[in-house]
Amino acid sequence: MVVLAAAAAGLTAVMAASAAAADGPDRKQLIADCASGEGRCSFNDPVLGKAYLGGFRQVSNSLYNCTTSPATQSMGWSDTVGSTDSAGVSVTAGGKLAGIVDVSVTAQYSHTWSSSHTEDSSLNMTVQPGEVGWVSRAQVMQTVSGTWQTHYDSPKWGHYYWFVPDTVTGPAANGTDGVANAVVVKTRKMTASEKASCSAGAHKGETFRLKR
């Protein structure tokens, strides 16, 4: 982790050497001050990374087929993907951090940056006897790297200005850099305990859904 301090002398801010952890804040403390408004912050020199497809994750309930025939049903799904920084701090939609990054990216690249994306729809799925099915989705993701500049009205940890490099990862628009979102149906065989539940009176010879 690199946290840099700049001391203010009159109207001039001079960047100093790396501050030791015992002498100054860590990344989370500085970004927390940006989020709360205690520090006046900007996200300088943003650099967008190349878009990529994030990992698949379950976005629907699970459909269990306890019958002896394939079961086809329409399954609704919903997915919300947010943003986090390199320290695991959430960069939520509508918050100060999201707004600061958006202003910086918009100024640099002439298009807005979104810290959160929500999508929902439905999909027909066919589940074979003795199997479980669900809908999975993968979101186009993109990183934006830059440096947080935090300015305090009074010296904090001995300085008016602190700088910390950071990388924020969040959802990108579908089709960014030629990468598309993906929605698929996934299935697996039931476990022994799940098969046993199919023999119970409540589910015998039926299909049933369990919340994700």
PDB file of C-alpha atoms in Angstrom:
ATOM      1  CA  MET A   1       0.000   0.000   0.000  1.00  0.00           C
ATOM      2  CA  VAL A   2       1.288   3.446  -0.928  1.00  0.00           C
ATOM      3  CA  VAL A   3      -0.158   6.514   0.791  1.00  0.00           C
ATOM      4  CA  LEU A   4       1.459   9.828  -0.048  1.00  0.00           C
ATOM      5  CA  ALA A   5       1.148  13.077   1.899  1.00  0.00           C
ATOM      6  CA  ALA A   6       1.485  16.650   0.628  1.00  0.00           C
ATOM      7  CA  ALA A   7       2.139  19.467   3.106  1.00  0.00           C
ATOM      8  CA  ALA A   8       0.619  22.868   2.392  1.00  0.00           C
ATOM      9  CA  ALA A   9       2.872  25.871   2.780  1.00  0.00           C
ATOM     10  CA  GLY A  10       0.874  29.013   2.022  1.00  0.00           C
ATOM     11  CA  LEU A  11      -0.870  28.284  -1.284  1.00  0.00           C
ATOM     12  CA  THR A  12       1.664  25.669  -2.409  1.00  0.00           C
ATOM     13  CA  ALA A  13       1.146  21.899  -1.933  1.00  0.00           C
ATOM     14  CA  VAL A  14       4.290  19.778  -2.145  1.00  0.00           C
ATOM     15  CA  MET A  15       4.122  16.011  -2.411  1.00  0.00           C
ATOM     16  CA  ALA A  16       6.290  14.278   0.180  1.00  0.00           C
ATOM     17  CA  ALA A  17       7.751  10.777   0.483  1.00  0.00           C
ATOM     18  CA  SER A  18       5.687   7.750   1.416  1.00  0.00           C
ATOM     19  CA  ALA A  19       4.201   8.022   4.891  1.00  0.00           C
ATOM     20  CA  ALA A  20       4.718   5.159   7.295  1.00  0.00           C
ATOM     21  CA  ALA A  21       1.576   3.448   8.580  1.00  0.00           C
ATOM     22  CA  ALA A  22       2.331   4.667  12.112  1.00  0.00           C
ATOM     23  CA  ASP A  23       2.595   8.271  10.888  1.00  0.00           C
ATOM     24  CA  GLY A  24      -0.536   8.513   8.785  1.00  0.00           C
ATOM     25  CA  PRO A  25      -3.809   6.958   7.634  1.00  0.00           C
ATOM     26  CA  ASP A  26      -4.345   3.816   5.641  1.00  0.00           C
ATOM     27  CA  ARG A  27      -6.238   3.644   2.355  1.00  0.00           C
ATOM     28  CA  LYS A  28      -9.597   2.830   3.958  1.00  0.00           C
ATOM     29  CA  GLN A  29      -9.386   5.784   6.362  1.00  0.00           C
ATOM     30  CA  LEU A  30      -8.701   8.268   3.581  1.00  0.00           C
ATOM     31  CA  ILE A  31     -11.445   6.927   1.340  1.00  0.00           C
ATOM     32  CA  ALA A  32     -13.856   6.910   4.292  1.00  0.00           C
ATOM     33  CA  ASP A  33     -13.158  10.632   4.713  1.00  0.00           C
ATOM     34  CA  CYS A  34     -13.887  11.121   1.020  1.00  0.00           C
ATOM     35  CA  ALA A  35     -17.171   9.256   1.399  1.00  0.00           C
ATOM     36  CA  SER A  36     -18.239  11.197   4.500  1.00  0.00           C
ATOM     37  CA  GLY A  37     -17.224  14.586   3.112  1.00  0.00           C
ATOM     38  CA  GLU A  38     -14.745  15.265   5.906  1.00  0.00           C
ATOM     39  CA  GLY A  39     -12.088  15.535   3.218  1.00  0.00           C
ATOM     40  CA  ARG A  40     -12.672  17.356  -0.060  1.00  0.00           C
ATOM     41  CA  CYS A  41     -11.691  14.760  -2.619  1.00  0.00           C
ATOM     42  CA  SER A  42     -11.048  14.264  -6.295  1.00  0.00           C
ATOM     43  CA  PHE A  43     -10.114  11.174  -8.312  1.00  0.00           C
ATOM     44  CA  ASN A  44      -7.222  12.293 -10.485  1.00  0.00           C
ATOM     45  CA  ASP A  45      -5.897  10.981 -13.818  1.00  0.00           C
ATOM     46  CA  PRO A  46      -8.385   8.134 -14.355  1.00  0.00           C
ATOM     47  CA  VAL A  47      -7.309   5.341 -16.692  1.00  0.00           C
ATOM     48  CA  LEU A  48      -9.945   2.887 -17.948  1.00  0.00           C
ATOM     49  CA  GLY A  49      -8.889  -0.743 -18.264  1.00  0.00           C
ATOM     50  CA  LYS A  50     -10.038  -3.080 -21.015  1.00  0.00           C
ATOM     51  CA  ALA A  51     -13.501  -4.514 -20.439  1.00  0.00           C
ATOM     52  CA  TYR A  52     -13.848  -8.192 -19.545  1.00  0.00           C
ATOM     53  CA  LEU A  53     -16.625 -10.624 -18.688  1.00  0.00           C
ATOM     54  CA  GLY A  54     -17.041 -11.137 -14.954  1.00  0.00           C
ATOM     55  CA  GLY A  55     -17.754 -14.470 -13.344  1.00  0.00           C
ATOM     56  CA  PHE A  56     -21.105 -16.235 -13.626  1.00  0.00           C
ATOM     57  CA  ARG A  57     -23.351 -16.213 -10.574  1.00  0.00           C
ATOM     58  CA  GLN A  58     -26.822 -17.534  -9.830  1.00  0.00           C
ATOM     59  CA  VAL A  59     -29.502 -14.883 -10.359  1.00  0.00           C
ATOM     60  CA  SER A  60     -32.702 -16.944 -10.074  1.00  0.00           C
ATOM     61  CA  ASN A  61     -34.340 -19.418  -7.747  1.00  0.00           C
ATOM     62  CA  SER A  62     -33.531 -23.101  -8.233  1.00  0.00           C
ATOM     63  CA  LEU A  63     -35.947 -25.458  -9.976  1.00  0.00           C
ATOM     64  CA  TYR A  64     -35.977 -29.075  -8.741  1.00  0.00           C
ATOM     65  CA  ASN A  65     -37.471 -31.746 -10.986  1.00  0.00           C
ATOM     66  CA  CYS A  66     -38.817 -34.667  -8.964  1.00  0.00           C
ATOM     67  CA  THR A  67     -40.894 -36.012 -11.875  1.00  0.00           C
ATOM     68  CA  THR A  68     -39.997 -38.664 -14.437  1.00  0.00           C
ATOM     69  CA  SER A  69     -40.194 -36.282 -17.412  1.00  0.00           C
ATOM     70  CA  PRO A  70     -38.307 -33.139 -18.485  1.00  0.00           C
ATOM     71  CA  ALA A  71     -39.808 -30.019 -16.866  1.00  0.00           C
ATOM     72  CA  THR A  72     -39.923 -26.728 -18.782  1.00  0.00           C
ATOM     73  CA  GLN A  73     -40.809 -23.539 -16.922  1.00  0.00           C
ATOM     74  CA  SER A  74     -40.271 -19.798 -17.216  1.00  0.00           C
ATOM     75  CA  MET A  75     -37.876 -18.603 -14.516  1.00  0.00           C
ATOM     76  CA  GLY A  76     -37.650 -14.934 -13.545  1.00  0.00           C
ATOM     77  CA  TRP A  77     -34.248 -13.548 -12.602  1.00  0.00           C
ATOM     78  CA  SER A  78     -32.727 -10.311 -11.353  1.00  0.00           C
ATOM     79  CA  ASP A  79     -29.151  -9.157 -10.877  1.00  0.00           C
ATOM     80  CA  THR A  80     -27.517  -6.099  -9.339  1.00  0.00           C
ATOM     81  CA  VAL A  81     -23.777  -5.597  -9.781  1.00  0.00           C
ATOM     82  CA  GLY A  82     -21.946  -2.947  -7.780  1.00  0.00           C
ATOM     83  CA  SER A  83     -18.423  -1.546  -7.621  1.00  0.00           C
ATOM     84  CA  THR A  84     -15.581  -2.005  -5.170  1.00  0.00           C
ATOM     85  CA  ASP A  85     -12.136  -0.489  -4.855  1.00  0.00           C
ATOM     86  CA  SER A  86      -8.819  -2.267  -4.364  1.00  0.00           C
ATOM     87  CA  ALA A  87      -9.310  -2.302  -0.570  1.00  0.00           C
ATOM     88  CA  GLY A  88     -12.742  -3.885  -0.866  1.00  0.00           C
ATOM     89  CA  VAL A  89     -14.581  -0.626  -0.135  1.00  0.00           C
ATOM     90  CA  SER A  90     -18.016  -0.476  -1.760  1.00  0.00           C
ATOM     91  CA  VAL A  91     -18.436   2.369  -4.244  1.00  0.00           C
ATOM     92  CA  THR A  92     -22.214   2.599  -4.256  1.00  0.00           C
ATOM     93  CA  ALA A  93     -24.510   4.281  -6.738  1.00  0.00           C
ATOM     94  CA  GLY A  94     -25.566   7.745  -5.670  1.00  0.00           C
ATOM     95  CA  GLY A  95     -22.845   8.067  -3.028  1.00  0.00           C
ATOM     96  CA  LYS A  96     -20.046  10.616  -2.852  1.00  0.00           C
ATOM     97  CA  LEU A  97     -17.373   8.182  -4.049  1.00  0.00           C
ATOM     98  CA  ALA A  98     -19.404   7.138  -7.087  1.00  0.00           C
ATOM     99  CA  GLY A  99     -20.075  10.767  -7.958  1.00  0.00           C
ATOM    100  CA  ILE A 100     -16.405  11.730  -7.645  1.00  0.00           C
ATOM    101  CA  VAL A 101     -15.273   8.901  -9.944  1.00  0.00           C
ATOM    102  CA  ASP A 102     -18.045   9.682 -12.437  1.00  0.00           C
ATOM    103  CA  VAL A 103     -17.050  13.363 -12.638  1.00  0.00           C
ATOM    104  CA  SER A 104     -13.435  12.392 -13.259  1.00  0.00           C
ATOM    105  CA  VAL A 105     -14.181   9.752 -15.908  1.00  0.00           C
ATOM    106  CA  THR A 106     -16.701  11.995 -17.667  1.00  0.00           C
ATOM    107  CA  ALA A 107     -14.161  14.830 -17.873  1.00  0.00           C
ATOM    108  CA  GLN A 108     -11.453  12.511 -19.189  1.00  0.00           C
ATOM    109  CA  TYR A 109     -13.450  10.304 -21.569  1.00  0.00           C
ATOM    110  CA  SER A 110     -16.618  12.316 -22.295  1.00  0.00           C
ATOM    111  CA  HIS A 111     -18.954   9.546 -21.147  1.00  0.00           C
ATOM    112  CA  THR A 112     -20.521   8.745 -17.815  1.00  0.00           C
ATOM    113  CA  TRP A 113     -19.349   5.992 -15.481  1.00  0.00           C
ATOM    114  CA  SER A 114     -21.851   3.900 -13.534  1.00  0.00           C
ATOM    115  CA  SER A 115     -21.019   2.293 -10.199  1.00  0.00           C
ATOM    116  CA  SER A 116     -24.035  -0.032 -10.234  1.00  0.00           C
ATOM    117  CA  HIS A 117     -26.118  -1.912 -12.789  1.00  0.00           C
ATOM    118  CA  THR A 118     -29.438  -3.723 -12.274  1.00  0.00           C
ATOM    119  CA  GLU A 119     -31.101  -5.982 -14.814  1.00  0.00           C
ATOM    120  CA  ASP A 120     -34.015  -8.420 -14.686  1.00  0.00           C
ATOM    121  CA  SER A 121     -35.935 -10.626 -17.086  1.00  0.00           C
ATOM    122  CA  SER A 122     -37.180 -14.201 -17.444  1.00  0.00           C
ATOM    123  CA  LEU A 123     -35.920 -17.250 -19.284  1.00  0.00           C
ATOM    124  CA  ASN A 124     -37.436 -20.603 -20.202  1.00  0.00           C
ATOM    125  CA  MET A 125     -35.486 -23.517 -18.764  1.00  0.00           C
ATOM    126  CA  THR A 126     -35.774 -27.270 -19.187  1.00  0.00           C
ATOM    127  CA  VAL A 127     -34.645 -29.455 -16.296  1.00  0.00           C
ATOM    128  CA  GLN A 128     -34.257 -33.203 -16.666  1.00  0.00           C
ATOM    129  CA  PRO A 129     -35.661 -35.644 -14.063  1.00  0.00           C
ATOM    130  CA  GLY A 130     -33.505 -35.791 -10.944  1.00  0.00           C
ATOM    131  CA  GLU A 131     -31.742 -32.509 -11.751  1.00  0.00           C
ATOM    132  CA  VAL A 132     -31.707 -28.938 -10.468  1.00  0.00           C
ATOM    133  CA  GLY A 133     -31.675 -25.900 -12.775  1.00  0.00           C
ATOM    134  CA  TRP A 134     -31.140 -22.169 -12.346  1.00  0.00           C
ATOM    135  CA  VAL A 135     -30.247 -19.027 -14.307  1.00  0.00           C
ATOM    136  CA  SER A 136     -26.722 -17.625 -14.121  1.00  0.00           C
ATOM    137  CA  ARG A 137     -25.507 -14.290 -15.405  1.00  0.00           C
ATOM    138  CA  ALA A 138     -22.135 -12.655 -16.068  1.00  0.00           C
ATOM    139  CA  GLN A 139     -21.733  -8.859 -16.280  1.00  0.00           C
ATOM    140  CA  VAL A 140     -19.284  -6.906 -18.418  1.00  0.00           C
ATOM    141  CA  MET A 141     -16.808  -5.358 -15.964  1.00  0.00           C
ATOM    142  CA  GLN A 142     -14.127  -2.671 -16.242  1.00  0.00           C
ATOM    143  CA  THR A 143     -11.499  -1.125 -13.988  1.00  0.00           C
ATOM    144  CA  VAL A 144     -10.689   2.547 -13.605  1.00  0.00           C
ATOM    145  CA  SER A 145      -7.374   3.415 -11.956  1.00  0.00           C
ATOM    146  CA  GLY A 146      -6.431   6.792 -10.549  1.00  0.00           C
ATOM    147  CA  THR A 147      -5.322   8.675  -7.451  1.00  0.00           C
ATOM    148  CA  TRP A 148      -7.575   9.970  -4.692  1.00  0.00           C
ATOM    149  CA  GLN A 149      -6.584  13.463  -3.547  1.00  0.00           C
ATOM    150  CA  THR A 150      -7.944  14.366  -0.117  1.00  0.00           C
ATOM    151  CA  HIS A 151      -7.815  17.992   1.064  1.00  0.00           C
ATOM    152  CA  TYR A 152      -8.497  18.888   4.706  1.00  0.00           C
ATOM    153  CA  ASP A 153      -9.301  22.371   6.001  1.00  0.00           C
ATOM    154  CA  SER A 154      -6.978  21.709   8.952  1.00  0.00           C
ATOM    155  CA  PRO A 155      -3.958  19.387   8.957  1.00  0.00           C
ATOM    156  CA  LYS A 156      -4.851  15.752   9.581  1.00  0.00           C
ATOM    157  CA  TRP A 157      -2.093  13.246  10.325  1.00  0.00           C
ATOM    158  CA  GLY A 158       0.185  16.266   9.923  1.00  0.00           C
ATOM    159  CA  HIS A 159      -0.825  17.295   6.397  1.00  0.00           C
ATOM    160  CA  TYR A 160      -3.507  19.210   4.514  1.00  0.00           C
ATOM    161  CA  TYR A 161      -3.305  16.905   1.478  1.00  0.00           C
ATOM    162  CA  TRP A 162      -3.093  13.142   1.169  1.00  0.00           C
ATOM    163  CA  PHE A 163      -2.832  11.096  -2.035  1.00  0.00           C
ATOM    164  CA  VAL A 164      -3.620   7.408  -2.448  1.00  0.00           C
ATOM    165  CA  PRO A 165      -3.581   5.340  -5.671  1.00  0.00           C
ATOM    166  CA  ASP A 166      -6.631   3.147  -6.172  1.00  0.00           C
ATOM    167  CA  THR A 167      -8.383   0.926  -8.706  1.00  0.00           C
ATOM    168  CA  VAL A 168     -12.167   0.710  -8.820  1.00  0.00           C
ATOM    169  CA  THR A 169     -13.838  -2.274 -10.494  1.00  0.00           C
ATOM    170  CA  GLY A 170     -17.432  -1.935 -11.611  1.00  0.00           C
ATOM    171  CA  PRO A 171     -20.003  -2.795 -14.276  1.00  0.00           C
ATOM    172  CA  ALA A 172     -19.549  -1.524 -17.808  1.00  0.00           C
ATOM    173  CA  ALA A 173     -22.138  -1.029 -20.537  1.00  0.00           C
ATOM    174  CA  ASN A 174     -23.053  -4.101 -22.557  1.00  0.00           C
ATOM    175  CA  GLY A 175     -20.841  -4.249 -25.656  1.00  0.00           C
ATOM    176  CA  THR A 176     -17.937  -2.262 -24.160  1.00  0.00           C
ATOM    177  CA  ASP A 177     -14.751  -3.222 -26.041  1.00  0.00           C
ATOM    178  CA  GLY A 178     -16.813  -5.837 -27.889  1.00  0.00           C
ATOM    179  CA  VAL A 179     -17.638  -7.790 -24.703  1.00  0.00           C
ATOM    180  CA  ALA A 180     -21.273  -8.783 -24.096  1.00  0.00           C
ATOM    181  CA  ASN A 181     -23.211  -9.699 -20.968  1.00  0.00           C
ATOM    182  CA  ALA A 182     -24.190 -13.373 -20.779  1.00  0.00           C
ATOM    183  CA  VAL A 183     -27.253 -15.151 -19.348  1.00  0.00           C
ATOM    184  CA  VAL A 184     -27.338 -18.962 -19.343  1.00  0.00           C
ATOM    185  CA  VAL A 185     -29.273 -21.857 -17.850  1.00  0.00           C
ATOM    186  CA  LYS A 186     -27.215 -24.194 -15.699  1.00  0.00           C
ATOM    187  CA  THR A 187     -28.159 -27.631 -14.342  1.00  0.00           C
ATOM    188  CA  ARG A 188     -26.691 -30.311 -12.117  1.00  0.00           C
ATOM    189  CA  LYS A 189     -27.628 -33.683 -10.717  1.00  0.00           C
ATOM    190  CA  MET A 190     -29.418 -33.674  -7.370  1.00  0.00           C
ATOM    191  CA  THR A 191     -27.443 -34.685  -4.315  1.00  0.00           C
ATOM    192  CA  ALA A 192     -28.432 -37.779  -2.331  1.00  0.00           C
ATOM    193  CA  SER A 193     -30.263 -35.659   0.257  1.00  0.00           C
ATOM    194  CA  GLU A 194     -32.072 -33.722  -2.478  1.00  0.00           C
ATOM    195  CA  LYS A 195     -33.176 -36.964  -4.106  1.00  0.00           C
ATOM    196  CA  ALA A 196     -34.450 -38.119  -0.735  1.00  0.00           C
ATOM    197  CA  SER A 197     -36.604 -34.981  -0.502  1.00  0.00           C
ATOM    198  CA  CYS A 198     -38.224 -35.989  -3.783  1.00  0.00           C
ATOM    199  CA  SER A 199     -39.473 -39.138  -2.058  1.00  0.00           C
ATOM    200  CA  ALA A 200     -41.166 -37.114   0.653  1.00  0.00           C
ATOM    201  CA  GLY A 201     -44.888 -36.516   0.376  1.00  0.00           C
ATOM    202  CA  ALA A 202     -44.549 -32.759  -0.211  1.00  0.00           C
ATOM    203  CA  HIS A 203     -42.426 -33.045  -3.374  1.00  0.00           C
ATOM    204  CA  LYS A 204     -43.026 -36.548  -4.676  1.00  0.00           C
ATOM    205  CA  GLY A 205     -43.660 -36.516  -8.423  1.00  0.00           C
ATOM    206  CA  GLU A 206     -43.561 -32.713  -8.635  1.00  0.00           C
ATOM    207  CA  THR A 207     -41.302 -29.830  -9.506  1.00  0.00           C
ATOM    208  CA  PHE A 208     -40.586 -27.228  -6.849  1.00  0.00           C
ATOM    209  CA  ARG A 209     -38.546 -24.069  -6.431  1.00  0.00           C
ATOM    210  CA  LEU A 210     -36.178 -22.980  -3.696  1.00  0.00           C
ATOM    211  CA  LYS A 211     -35.084 -19.379  -3.222  1.00  0.00           C
ATOM    212  CA  ARG A 212     -31.480 -18.660  -4.064  1.00  0.00           C
TER     213      ARG A 212
END
